[in-house]
Each structure stands twice: as structure tokens, then as C-alpha cells.
CSV table of C-alpha atoms in Angstrom, one decimal:
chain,number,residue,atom,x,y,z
A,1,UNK,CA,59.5,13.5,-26.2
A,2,UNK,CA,61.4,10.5,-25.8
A,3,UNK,CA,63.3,11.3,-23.8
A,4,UNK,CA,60.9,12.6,-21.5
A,5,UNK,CA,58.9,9.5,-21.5
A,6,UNK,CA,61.6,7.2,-20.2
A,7,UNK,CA,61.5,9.6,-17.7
A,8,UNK,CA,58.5,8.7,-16.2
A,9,UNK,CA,58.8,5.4,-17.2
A,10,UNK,CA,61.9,4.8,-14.7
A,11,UNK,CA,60.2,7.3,-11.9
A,12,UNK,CA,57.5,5.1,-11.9
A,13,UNK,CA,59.9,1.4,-12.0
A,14,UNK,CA,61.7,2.6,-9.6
A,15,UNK,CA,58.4,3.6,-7.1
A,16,UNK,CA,56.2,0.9,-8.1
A,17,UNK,CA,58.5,-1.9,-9.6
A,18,UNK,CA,61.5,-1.8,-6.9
A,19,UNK,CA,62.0,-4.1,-4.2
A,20,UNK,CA,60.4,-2.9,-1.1
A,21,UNK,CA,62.2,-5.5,1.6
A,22,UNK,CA,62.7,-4.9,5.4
A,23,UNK,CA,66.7,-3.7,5.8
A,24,UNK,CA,68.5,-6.5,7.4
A,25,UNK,CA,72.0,-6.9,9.0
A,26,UNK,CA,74.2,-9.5,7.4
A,27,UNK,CA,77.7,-9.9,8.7
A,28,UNK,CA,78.0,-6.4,9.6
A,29,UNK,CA,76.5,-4.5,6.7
A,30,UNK,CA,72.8,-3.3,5.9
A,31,UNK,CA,71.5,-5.4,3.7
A,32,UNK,CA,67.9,-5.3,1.5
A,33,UNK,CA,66.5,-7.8,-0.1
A,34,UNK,CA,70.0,-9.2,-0.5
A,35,UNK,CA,72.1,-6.6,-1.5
A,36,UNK,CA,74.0,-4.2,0.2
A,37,UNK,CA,72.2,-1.2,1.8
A,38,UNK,CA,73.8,2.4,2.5
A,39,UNK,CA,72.9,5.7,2.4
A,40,UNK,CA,73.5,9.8,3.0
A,41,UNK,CA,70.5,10.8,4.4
A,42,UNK,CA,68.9,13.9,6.4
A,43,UNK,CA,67.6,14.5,10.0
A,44,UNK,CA,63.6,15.7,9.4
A,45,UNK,CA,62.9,15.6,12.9
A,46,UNK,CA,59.7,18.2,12.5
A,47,UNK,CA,57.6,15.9,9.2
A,48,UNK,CA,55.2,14.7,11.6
A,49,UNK,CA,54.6,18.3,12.3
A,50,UNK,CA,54.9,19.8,8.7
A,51,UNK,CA,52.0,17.0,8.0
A,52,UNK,CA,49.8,18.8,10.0
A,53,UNK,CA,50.7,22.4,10.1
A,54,UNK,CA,51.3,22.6,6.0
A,55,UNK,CA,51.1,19.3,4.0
A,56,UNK,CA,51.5,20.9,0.7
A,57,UNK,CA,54.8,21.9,2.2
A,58,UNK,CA,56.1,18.6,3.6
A,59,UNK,CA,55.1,17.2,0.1
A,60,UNK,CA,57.8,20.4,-1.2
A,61,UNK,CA,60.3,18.9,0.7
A,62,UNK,CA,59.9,15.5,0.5
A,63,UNK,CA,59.9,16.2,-3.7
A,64,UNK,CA,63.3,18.5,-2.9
A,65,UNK,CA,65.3,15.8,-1.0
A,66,UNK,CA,64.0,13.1,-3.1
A,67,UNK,CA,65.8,14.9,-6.3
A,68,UNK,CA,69.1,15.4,-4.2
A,69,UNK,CA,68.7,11.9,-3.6
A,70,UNK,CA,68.0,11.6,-0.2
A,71,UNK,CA,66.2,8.5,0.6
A,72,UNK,CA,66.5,8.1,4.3
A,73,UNK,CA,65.1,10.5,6.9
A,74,UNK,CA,65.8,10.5,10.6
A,75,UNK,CA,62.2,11.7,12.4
A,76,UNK,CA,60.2,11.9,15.7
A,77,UNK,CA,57.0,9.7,16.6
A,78,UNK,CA,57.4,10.7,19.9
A,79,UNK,CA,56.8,14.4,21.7
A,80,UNK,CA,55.9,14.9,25.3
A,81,UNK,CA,54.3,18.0,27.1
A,82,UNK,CA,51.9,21.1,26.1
A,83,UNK,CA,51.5,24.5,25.6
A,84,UNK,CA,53.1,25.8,28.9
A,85,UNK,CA,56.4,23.7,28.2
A,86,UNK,CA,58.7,26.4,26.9
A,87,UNK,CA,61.2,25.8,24.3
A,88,UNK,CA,59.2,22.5,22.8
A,89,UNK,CA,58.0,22.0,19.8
A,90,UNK,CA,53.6,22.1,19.3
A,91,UNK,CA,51.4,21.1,19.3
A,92,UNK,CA,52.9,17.5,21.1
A,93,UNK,CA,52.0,13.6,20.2
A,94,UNK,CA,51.3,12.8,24.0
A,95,UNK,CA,49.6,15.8,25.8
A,96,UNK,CA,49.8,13.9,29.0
A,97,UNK,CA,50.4,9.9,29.8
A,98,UNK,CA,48.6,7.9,27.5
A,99,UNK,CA,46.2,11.6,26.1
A,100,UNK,CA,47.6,12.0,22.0
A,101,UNK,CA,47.0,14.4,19.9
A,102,UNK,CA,44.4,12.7,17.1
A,103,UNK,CA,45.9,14.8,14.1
A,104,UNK,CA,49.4,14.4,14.5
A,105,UNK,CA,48.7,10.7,14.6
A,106,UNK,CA,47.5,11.3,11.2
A,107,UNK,CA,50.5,13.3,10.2
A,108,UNK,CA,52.5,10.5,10.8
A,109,UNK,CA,50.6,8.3,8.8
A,110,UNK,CA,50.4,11.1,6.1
A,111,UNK,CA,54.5,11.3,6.2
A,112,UNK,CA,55.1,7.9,6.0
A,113,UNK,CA,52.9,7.5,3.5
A,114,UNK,CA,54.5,10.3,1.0
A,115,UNK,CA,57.9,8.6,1.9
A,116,UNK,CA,56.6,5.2,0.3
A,117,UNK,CA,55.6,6.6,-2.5
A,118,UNK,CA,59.4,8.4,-2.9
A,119,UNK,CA,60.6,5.0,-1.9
A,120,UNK,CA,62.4,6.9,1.2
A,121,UNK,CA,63.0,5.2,4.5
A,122,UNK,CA,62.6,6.3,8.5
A,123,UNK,CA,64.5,6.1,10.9
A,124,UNK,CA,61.7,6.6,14.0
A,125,UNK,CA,63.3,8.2,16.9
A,126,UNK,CA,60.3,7.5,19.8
A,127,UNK,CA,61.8,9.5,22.6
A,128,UNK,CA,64.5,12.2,23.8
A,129,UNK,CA,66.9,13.0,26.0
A,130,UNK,CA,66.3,16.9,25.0
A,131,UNK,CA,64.3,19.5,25.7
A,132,UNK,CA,62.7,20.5,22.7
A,133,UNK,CA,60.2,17.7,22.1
A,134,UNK,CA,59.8,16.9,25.8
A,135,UNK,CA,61.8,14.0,26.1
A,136,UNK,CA,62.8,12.0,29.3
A,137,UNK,CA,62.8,15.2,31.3
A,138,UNK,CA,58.8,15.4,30.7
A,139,UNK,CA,58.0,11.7,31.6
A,140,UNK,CA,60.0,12.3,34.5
A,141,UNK,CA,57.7,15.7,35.5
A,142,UNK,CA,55.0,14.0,35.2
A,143,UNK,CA,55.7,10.9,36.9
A,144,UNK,CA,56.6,14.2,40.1
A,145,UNK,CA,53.0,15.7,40.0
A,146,UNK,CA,54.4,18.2,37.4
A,147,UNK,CA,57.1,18.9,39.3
A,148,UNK,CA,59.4,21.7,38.2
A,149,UNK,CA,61.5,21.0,35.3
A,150,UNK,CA,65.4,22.2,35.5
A,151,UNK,CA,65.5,24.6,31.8
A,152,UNK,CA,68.5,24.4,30.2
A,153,UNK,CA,69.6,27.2,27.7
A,154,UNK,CA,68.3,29.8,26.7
A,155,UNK,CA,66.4,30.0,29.6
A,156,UNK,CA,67.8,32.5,32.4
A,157,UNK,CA,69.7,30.5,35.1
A,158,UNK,CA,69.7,27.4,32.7
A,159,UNK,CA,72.2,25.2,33.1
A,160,UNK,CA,72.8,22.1,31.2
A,161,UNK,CA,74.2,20.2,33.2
A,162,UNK,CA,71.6,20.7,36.0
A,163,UNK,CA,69.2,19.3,33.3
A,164,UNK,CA,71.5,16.7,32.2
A,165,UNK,CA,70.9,15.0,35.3
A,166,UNK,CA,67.2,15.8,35.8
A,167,UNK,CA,66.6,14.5,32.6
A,168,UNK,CA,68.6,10.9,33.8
A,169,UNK,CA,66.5,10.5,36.2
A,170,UNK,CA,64.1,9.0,33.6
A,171,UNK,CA,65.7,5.5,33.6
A,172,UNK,CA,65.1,4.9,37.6
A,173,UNK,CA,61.9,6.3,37.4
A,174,UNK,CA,59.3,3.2,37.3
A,175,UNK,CA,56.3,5.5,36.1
A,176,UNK,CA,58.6,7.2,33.8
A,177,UNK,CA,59.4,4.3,32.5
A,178,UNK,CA,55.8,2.2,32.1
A,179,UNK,CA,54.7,5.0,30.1
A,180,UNK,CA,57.4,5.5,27.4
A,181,UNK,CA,56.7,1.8,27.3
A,182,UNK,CA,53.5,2.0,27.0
A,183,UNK,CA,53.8,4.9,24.1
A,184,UNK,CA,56.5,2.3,22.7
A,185,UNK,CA,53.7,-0.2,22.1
A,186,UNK,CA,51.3,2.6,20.5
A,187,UNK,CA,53.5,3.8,17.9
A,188,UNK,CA,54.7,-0.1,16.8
A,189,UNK,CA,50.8,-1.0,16.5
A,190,UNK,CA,49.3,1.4,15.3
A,191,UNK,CA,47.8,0.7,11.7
A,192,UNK,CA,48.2,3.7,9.4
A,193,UNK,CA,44.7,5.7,8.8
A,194,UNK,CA,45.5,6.0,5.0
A,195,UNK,CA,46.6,2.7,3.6
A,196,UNK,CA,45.9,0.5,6.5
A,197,UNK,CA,49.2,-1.2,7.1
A,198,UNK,CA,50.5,-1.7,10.5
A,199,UNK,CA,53.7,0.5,11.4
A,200,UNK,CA,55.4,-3.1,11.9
A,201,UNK,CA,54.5,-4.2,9.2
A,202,UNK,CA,55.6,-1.6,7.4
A,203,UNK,CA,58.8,-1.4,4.9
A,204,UNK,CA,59.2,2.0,5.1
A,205,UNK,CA,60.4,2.0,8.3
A,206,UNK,CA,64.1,1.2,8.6
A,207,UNK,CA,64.3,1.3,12.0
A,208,UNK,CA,63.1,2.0,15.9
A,209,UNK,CA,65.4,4.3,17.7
A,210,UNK,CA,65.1,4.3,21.3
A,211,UNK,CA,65.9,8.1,22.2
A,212,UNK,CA,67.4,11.1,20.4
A,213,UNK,CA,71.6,11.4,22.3
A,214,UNK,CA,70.2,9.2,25.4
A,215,UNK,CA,73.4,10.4,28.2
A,216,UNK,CA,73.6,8.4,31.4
A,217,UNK,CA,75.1,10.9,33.4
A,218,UNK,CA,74.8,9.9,36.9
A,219,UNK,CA,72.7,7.3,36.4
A,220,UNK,CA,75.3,5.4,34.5
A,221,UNK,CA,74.1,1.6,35.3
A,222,UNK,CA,70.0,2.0,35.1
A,223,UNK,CA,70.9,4.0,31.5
A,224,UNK,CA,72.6,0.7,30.5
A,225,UNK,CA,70.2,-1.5,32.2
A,226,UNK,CA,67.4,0.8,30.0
A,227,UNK,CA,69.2,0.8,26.8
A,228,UNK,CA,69.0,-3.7,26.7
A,229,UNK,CA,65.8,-3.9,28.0
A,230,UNK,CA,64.2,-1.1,26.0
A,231,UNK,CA,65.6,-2.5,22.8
A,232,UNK,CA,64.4,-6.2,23.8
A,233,UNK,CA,61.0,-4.8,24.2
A,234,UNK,CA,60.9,-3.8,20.9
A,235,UNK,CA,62.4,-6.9,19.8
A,236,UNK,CA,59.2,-8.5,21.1
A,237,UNK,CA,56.7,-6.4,19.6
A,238,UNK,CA,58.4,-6.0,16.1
A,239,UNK,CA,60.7,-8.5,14.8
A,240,UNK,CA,60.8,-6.7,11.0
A,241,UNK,CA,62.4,-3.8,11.9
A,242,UNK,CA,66.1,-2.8,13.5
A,243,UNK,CA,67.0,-1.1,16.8
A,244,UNK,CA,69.7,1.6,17.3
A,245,UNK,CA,70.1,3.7,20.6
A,246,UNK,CA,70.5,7.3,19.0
A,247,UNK,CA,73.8,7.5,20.5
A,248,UNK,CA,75.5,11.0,20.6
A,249,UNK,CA,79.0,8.5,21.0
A,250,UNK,CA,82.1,9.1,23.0
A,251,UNK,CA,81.3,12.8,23.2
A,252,UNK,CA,84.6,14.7,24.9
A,253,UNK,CA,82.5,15.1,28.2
A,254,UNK,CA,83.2,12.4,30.2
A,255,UNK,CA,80.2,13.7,32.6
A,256,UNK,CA,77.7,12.5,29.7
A,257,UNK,CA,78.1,8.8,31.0
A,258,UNK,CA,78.4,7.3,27.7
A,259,UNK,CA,80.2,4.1,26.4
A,260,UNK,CA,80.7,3.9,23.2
A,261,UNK,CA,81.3,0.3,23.0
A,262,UNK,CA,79.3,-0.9,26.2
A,263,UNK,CA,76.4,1.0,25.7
A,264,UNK,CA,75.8,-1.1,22.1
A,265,UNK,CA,76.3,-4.4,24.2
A,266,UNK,CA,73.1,-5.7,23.8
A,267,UNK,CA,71.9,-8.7,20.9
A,268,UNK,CA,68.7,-6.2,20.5
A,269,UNK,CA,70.8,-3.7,19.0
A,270,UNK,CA,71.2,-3.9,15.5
A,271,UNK,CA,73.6,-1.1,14.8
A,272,UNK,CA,76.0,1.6,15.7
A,273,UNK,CA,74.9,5.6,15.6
A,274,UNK,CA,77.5,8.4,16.6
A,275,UNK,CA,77.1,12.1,16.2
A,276,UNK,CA,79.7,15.1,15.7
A,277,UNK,CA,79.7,18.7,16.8
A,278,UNK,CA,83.0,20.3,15.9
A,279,UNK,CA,81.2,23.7,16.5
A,280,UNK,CA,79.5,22.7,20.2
A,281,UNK,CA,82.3,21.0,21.2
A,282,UNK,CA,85.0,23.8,21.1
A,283,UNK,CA,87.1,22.8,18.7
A,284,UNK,CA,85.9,24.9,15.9
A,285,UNK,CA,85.7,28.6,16.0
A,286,UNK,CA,83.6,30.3,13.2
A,287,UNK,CA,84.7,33.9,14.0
A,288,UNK,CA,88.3,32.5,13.9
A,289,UNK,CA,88.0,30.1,11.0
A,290,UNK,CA,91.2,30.2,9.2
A,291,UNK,CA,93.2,29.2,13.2
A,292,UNK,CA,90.5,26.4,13.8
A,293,UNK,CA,89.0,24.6,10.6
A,294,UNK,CA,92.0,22.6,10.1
A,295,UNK,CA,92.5,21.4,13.7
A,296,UNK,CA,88.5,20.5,13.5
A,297,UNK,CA,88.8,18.3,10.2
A,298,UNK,CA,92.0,16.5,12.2
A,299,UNK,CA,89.5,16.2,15.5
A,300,UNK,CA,86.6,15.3,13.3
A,301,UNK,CA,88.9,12.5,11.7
A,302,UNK,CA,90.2,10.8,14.7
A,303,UNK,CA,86.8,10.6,15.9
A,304,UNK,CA,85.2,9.0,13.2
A,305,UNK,CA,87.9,6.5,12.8
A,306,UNK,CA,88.0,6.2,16.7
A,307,UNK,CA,84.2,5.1,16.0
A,308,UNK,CA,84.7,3.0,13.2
A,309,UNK,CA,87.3,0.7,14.9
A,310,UNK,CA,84.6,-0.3,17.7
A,311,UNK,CA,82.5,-1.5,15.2
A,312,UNK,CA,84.2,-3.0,13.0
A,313,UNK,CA,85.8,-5.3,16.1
A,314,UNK,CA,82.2,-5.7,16.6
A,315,UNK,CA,81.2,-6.3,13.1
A,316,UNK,CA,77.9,-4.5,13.2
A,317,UNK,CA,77.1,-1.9,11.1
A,318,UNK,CA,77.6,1.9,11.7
A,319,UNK,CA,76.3,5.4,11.0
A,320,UNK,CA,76.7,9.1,11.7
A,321,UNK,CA,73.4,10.0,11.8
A,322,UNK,CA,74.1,13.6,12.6
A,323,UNK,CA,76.9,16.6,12.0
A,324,UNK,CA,76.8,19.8,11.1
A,325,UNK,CA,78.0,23.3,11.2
A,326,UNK,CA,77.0,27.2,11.2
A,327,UNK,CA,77.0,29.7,8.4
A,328,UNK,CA,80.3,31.6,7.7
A,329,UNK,CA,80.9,34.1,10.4
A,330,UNK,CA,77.8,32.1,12.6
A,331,UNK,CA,75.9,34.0,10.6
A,332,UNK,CA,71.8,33.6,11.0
A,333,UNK,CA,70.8,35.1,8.1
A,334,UNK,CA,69.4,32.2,5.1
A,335,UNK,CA,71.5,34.6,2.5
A,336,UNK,CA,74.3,34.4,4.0
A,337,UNK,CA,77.7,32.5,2.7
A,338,UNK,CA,78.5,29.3,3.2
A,339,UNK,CA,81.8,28.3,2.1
A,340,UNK,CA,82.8,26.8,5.2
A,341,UNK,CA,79.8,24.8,5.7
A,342,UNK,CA,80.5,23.2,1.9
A,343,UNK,CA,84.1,22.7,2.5
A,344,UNK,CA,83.4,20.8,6.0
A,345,UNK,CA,80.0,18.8,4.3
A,346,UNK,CA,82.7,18.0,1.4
A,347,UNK,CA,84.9,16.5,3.6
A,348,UNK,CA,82.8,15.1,6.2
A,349,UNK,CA,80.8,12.9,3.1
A,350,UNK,CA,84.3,12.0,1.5
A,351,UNK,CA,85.5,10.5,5.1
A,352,UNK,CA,82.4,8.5,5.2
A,353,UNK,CA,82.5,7.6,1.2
A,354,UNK,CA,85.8,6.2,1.3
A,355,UNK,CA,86.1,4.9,4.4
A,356,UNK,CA,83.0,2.7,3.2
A,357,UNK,CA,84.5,1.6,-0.1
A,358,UNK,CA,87.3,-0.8,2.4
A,359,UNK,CA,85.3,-1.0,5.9
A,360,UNK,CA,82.0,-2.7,5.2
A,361,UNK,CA,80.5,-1.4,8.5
A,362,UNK,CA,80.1,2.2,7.0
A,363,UNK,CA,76.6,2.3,6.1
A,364,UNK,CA,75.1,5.8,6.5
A,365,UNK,CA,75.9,9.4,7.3
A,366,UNK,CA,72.9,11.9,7.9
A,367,UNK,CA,73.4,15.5,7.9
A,368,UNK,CA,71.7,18.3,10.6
A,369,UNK,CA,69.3,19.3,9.4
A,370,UNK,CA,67.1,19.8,6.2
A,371,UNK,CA,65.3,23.6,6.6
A,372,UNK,CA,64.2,23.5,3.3
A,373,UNK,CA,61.7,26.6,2.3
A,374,UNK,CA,61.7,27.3,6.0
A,375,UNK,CA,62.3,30.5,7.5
A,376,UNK,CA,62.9,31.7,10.7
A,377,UNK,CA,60.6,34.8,12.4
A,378,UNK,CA,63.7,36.8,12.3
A,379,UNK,CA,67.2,35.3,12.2
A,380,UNK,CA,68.2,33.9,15.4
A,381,UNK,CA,65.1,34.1,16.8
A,382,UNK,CA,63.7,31.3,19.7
A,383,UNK,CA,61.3,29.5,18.2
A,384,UNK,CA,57.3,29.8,18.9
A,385,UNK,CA,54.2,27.5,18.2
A,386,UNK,CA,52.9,29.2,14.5
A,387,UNK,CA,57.1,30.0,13.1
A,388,UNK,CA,58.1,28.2,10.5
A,389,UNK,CA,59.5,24.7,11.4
A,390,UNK,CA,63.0,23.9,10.0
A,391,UNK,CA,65.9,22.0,11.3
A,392,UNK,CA,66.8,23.5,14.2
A,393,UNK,CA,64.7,22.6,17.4
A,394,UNK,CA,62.8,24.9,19.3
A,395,UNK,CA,65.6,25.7,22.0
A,396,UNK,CA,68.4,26.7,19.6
A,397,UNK,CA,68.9,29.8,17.6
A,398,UNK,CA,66.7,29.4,14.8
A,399,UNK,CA,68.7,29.1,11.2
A,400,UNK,CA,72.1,27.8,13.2
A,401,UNK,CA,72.3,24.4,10.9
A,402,UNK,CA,69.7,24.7,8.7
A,403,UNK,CA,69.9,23.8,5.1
A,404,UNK,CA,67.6,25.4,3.1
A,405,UNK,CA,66.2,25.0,-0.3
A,406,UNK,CA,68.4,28.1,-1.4
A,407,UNK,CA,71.4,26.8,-0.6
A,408,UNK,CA,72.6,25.6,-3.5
A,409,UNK,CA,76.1,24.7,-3.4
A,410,UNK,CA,75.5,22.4,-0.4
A,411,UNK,CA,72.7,20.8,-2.1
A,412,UNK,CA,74.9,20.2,-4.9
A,413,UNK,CA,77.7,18.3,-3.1
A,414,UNK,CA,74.7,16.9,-1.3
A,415,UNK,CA,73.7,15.4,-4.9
A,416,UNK,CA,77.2,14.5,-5.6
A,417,UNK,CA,77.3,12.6,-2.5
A,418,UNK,CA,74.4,11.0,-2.4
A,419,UNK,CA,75.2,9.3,-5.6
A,420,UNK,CA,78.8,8.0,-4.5
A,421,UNK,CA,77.0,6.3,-1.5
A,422,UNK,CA,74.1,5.2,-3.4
A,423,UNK,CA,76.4,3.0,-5.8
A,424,UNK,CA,77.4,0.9,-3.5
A,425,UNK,CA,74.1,-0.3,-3.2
């Protein structure tokens, strides 16, 4: 009895009693309230969503990740589009320029909310370079009289690179432009419907991203140009909160018109983000596991200390915000094994532990993506408005890098993890 009521004595200290301060960047490191700030966190791109579509679900999860330890989720305030834009997630925030969708507004607010009361913290991603929640590519339609939109994979004749460049067309687009502004201004405004305090006010929010793995392709100097003045408009809406670009990083594609280094140039961006795909990238084969792992984990290395280098020259602080990796065998079914997976998120976490405990710019590391109780309609299926949401986006093979509730090796070196980064705060 005792025992239970210390309990909920320190669940209740540590929700109602902790400091709740904006995080800061003091030479180099995340910082809150003074002390040193890092974290392993998740990408829950679809809780705005889940807020709306099942509440009592989001509220599962949030509870789930919250035990792990998980105190910092990567999500959306920003989808583009409607019911006749294939492989997007709906219902959309912004039906058309400056037309939102009431009740995910709501969700939002709802979200945010239940992370406060968890004492979690966003990351806010407001736009995308991808298709699945409309993104650059959809401004762009729209600022063309619904022109046309190039589909990129799955669709027959897609071709990614055809909408890589379509999609770049966003940051010489003035219209384009205006109106992801003018969104930009909407989300940092708003005052949240439940407990009334401002979104820029509030200390849930870690931080404004600009876009989810903005590229600048062929459109290499606007990107840049885009990148500093996007984050300086933030700068002069909301001076609580930090900026990051959502950079994918120096990706092996040297078509993706992305500089690592130069991209981050700007006094408006607070902090470094990087992503890894050892998987999409070719240098990991999961039907040939036992010729490839190895040469991914040296790959995976050498680009996260490749990373690390710039910013610690730059002394800001860094993150991978996402990784992640298929079932054994690429399987799709949620029963399936996953002993690669746990040896890969094993080592992947350990990289970024210790690397932290001698380079003060290692701050976070978020895995893709938290499925939770999710399910697909049938493994490896597209997704459709009314499926289950989980972590895979609408134009990928649904249950690819989904983690899900059942998992529960990963979720234990999830929860070891999360409390070797957690001490160092």
C-alpha cells in the first residue's frame, strides 16, 4: 500500500510539480530551465488525426509511450489537399488556401493537451516535402489552378524524381509561398480551445519545424533562400520556441540538393536534424541480411559521425529525428520477428548514447515510427481514409516501420534507452 502510494505521489510531482520551462540552446546543448535537455523520442506524425478519428486511442498511446519513457513526439500541424488527393492522409488541416478543417483544429489542441499533462514535448512539423500529407507539391497545385500533380510511387508511372522536382517548385512559387506563410501564422496564434493558452505561449511545444526532409533539387538557391527567411518569420512571430528545418541531411543522392552544413546557415536556426535510411538507401538488404547488416551498421556509423562533426564545428545542437528499419525478411505481418530490427535499434540508440556522454551537441534521437495498437487493412496494404492510422504514411506499404504495442522486445530496449538518455538530463 505504500508502496503504491508513493507511486502516485511522484506521477503526480512529476506532472504537476516539475519545471515546465521553454527548451533553450546554450552553447550548443538543449537546455531547460537550466539544465541539460536530451532525449529518445518517437515520430507521431498522425496524433492530430488519432484526436479526432479515436481519442480514447490517442490517450492508449500517449499512456504506452509515456511508460517507455518517451517524452518527445515529432507531429504534423500542417496537411494540404482533400478527398481526391490519392495517397494523403484525411481528412486534411487546410482543405484549400486559407479553408481548415474545424475539428482537427481541435485535435490539435486535444493532443497537445494530453502531452502536457504526460509532461511530453512536440516537435511541430508545419509542412512537407512528401506526398502523403499534401506538402509543397499541393500549395504548388493550387497556386496552377489545380494543375496536375506528378504521383510518385505506388502510383503507375510514378516517378520520384519527376515529383522531386515538381514538389521544388514550391520555394519560387510566390502564391505557394504567401499561403504556407500565411498557415505559418495560423498554427503559431492560435489559442488552444481547451485550456486557452496560445500555441506560442505554450511550453509544450519544443519546437517549429519548417518542413518534413525539405530537398532543393533543382531549385537549389530559392530552397536556401526559403529555408533563412522561413525560419526568421517564425522568429518574428514566436520568440519562445526553437526552429529546425526537418532536414533529411547529406542523403547519398546528390540530386536531393541538400547541404548539410549550408542549409543550417541561418541565426534563425536553432538546431541540427538528420535522418537515416539504411534500408531505402541500398545499403541494407533484408532478404540478404547476414551479407548486408554489417556493412549498414559501418555506413550507418560514418554517417552519423559525418553529421556530428558539422555540428559540433558549429556548436549547435543535433538530432536524428528519424531511422528505422523493416521486419525480418521485410515482412508485413505485425507477428512477425524482429530480431534485426532490435539488433539495429540497439545499436543505433547506443551510437547516439555514447556519442552524447563526450560530444555535448548530441541531444535527441527519434525512432520511425510509433504504430502502437494500429493495424493495417491487410499487411502491406496502401492506405485508405477509415484504416487504421499508424506510422507509416499513406503512400508506403502499410506496417513497413511500424512499432507496435506488441512488440515487445523493441519496446524494451526502447525503455532501456530511454533511460540512459534521460540521465543526462
Amino acid at each position: 500500500m505504500k508502496k503504491f502510494i508513493l507511486i502516485i505521489f511522484l506521477m503526480l510531482y512529476s506532472q504537476f510539480f516539475y519545471s515546465q520551462g521553454f527548451i533553450k540552446v546554450d552553447n550548443g546543448k538543449f537546455t531547460r530551465d537550466g539544465k541539460t535537455y536530451s532525449y529518445l523520442g518517437t515520430n507521431f506524425w498522425y496524433g492530430m488525426n488519432l484526436a479526432v478519428s479515436d481519442k480514447e486511442r490517442l490517450i492508449r498511446e500517449l499512456d504506452r509511450l509515456n511508460v517507455l519513457g518517451v517524452k518527445n513526439l515529432r507531429v504534423i500541424a500542417g496537411s494540404e489537399g482533400n478527398v481526391t488527393t490519392p495517397w494523403t492522409v484525411q481528412p486534411t488541416l487546410q482543405k484549400e488556401p486559407g479553408v481548415y478543417n474545424d475539428e482537427l483544429w481541435t485535435g490539435l489542441d486535444f493532443l497537445l493537451v494530453e502531452m502536457k499533462k504526460r509532461n511530453m514535448l512536440a516537435v511541430v512539423c508545419l509542412n512537407n516535402f512528401w506526398p502523403w500529407s499534401g506538402g509543397f507539391a499541393q500549395y504548388v497545385s493550387w497556386a496552377n489552378n489545380n494543375e496536375f500533380i506528378p504521383y510518385p510511387p505506388p502510383a503507375d508511372n510514378g516517378d520520384w524524381k519527376t515529383y522531386q522536382q515538381y514538389s521544388a517548385r514550391f520555394y519560387s512559387d510566390t502564391n505557394a509561398k504567401k499561403w504556407f506563410e500565411n498557415h505559418i501564422e495560423k498554427v503559431i496564434n492560435r489559442v488552444n480551445s481547451i485550456n486557452n493558452i496560445a500555441y506560442k505561449n505554450d511550453t509544450t511545444i519544443m519546437a517549429w519545424q519548417l518542413a518534413n526532409e525539405p530537398e532543393g533539387g533543382n531549385n537549389v538557391t530559392e530552397y536556401r533562400n526559403w529555408l533563412h527567411q522561413t525560419a526568421q518569420f517564425i522568429k518574428t512571430l514566436d520568440t519562445n520556441h526553437l526552429v529546425s528545418i526537418g532536414s533529411e541531411g547529406n542523403t547519398p543522392s546528390v540530386e536531393n540538393g541538400t547541404n548539410f552544413e549550408r542549409d543550417h546557415d541561418s541565426p534563425y536556426i536553432d538546431y541540427y536534424t538528420f535522418h537515416l535510411w539504411v534500408q531505402n538507401w541500398g545499403w541494407y538488404d533484408p532478404m540478404k541480411p547476414k551479407e548486408t547488416y554489417n556493412f549498414a551498421i559501418t555506413k550507418a556509423y560514418e554517417y552519423i559521425d559525418a553529421h556530428i562533426k558539422i555540428a559540433q564545428k558549429i556548436n549547435k545542437p543535433i538530432v536524428l529525428e528519424e531511422f528505422g528499419i523493416s521486419r525480418d525478411e521485410n515482412s508485413y505481418e505485425s507477428n512477425s520477428s524482429t530480431k534485426i530490427r532490435d539488433s539495429f535499434y540497439k545499436s543505433i540508440f547506443e551510437k547516439i548514447y555514447s556519442s552524447s556522454k563526450s560530444i555535448p551537441q548530441v541531444a535527441g534521437v527519434n525512432f520511425w515510427a510509433w504504430g502502437g495498437e494500429g493495424r493495417p487493412r491487410y499487411p502491406m496494404s496502401i492506405w485508405k481514409e477509415g484504416d487504421d492510422l499508424i506510422g507509416d504514411p499513406p503512400h508506403e506499404y502499410q506496417g513497413w516501420y511500424s512499432v507496435y504495442n506488441t512488440d515487445r522486445k523493441t519496446k524494451r530496449i526502447i525503455r532501456n534507452y530511454t533511460c540512459k538518455i534521460n540521465s543526462n538530463n
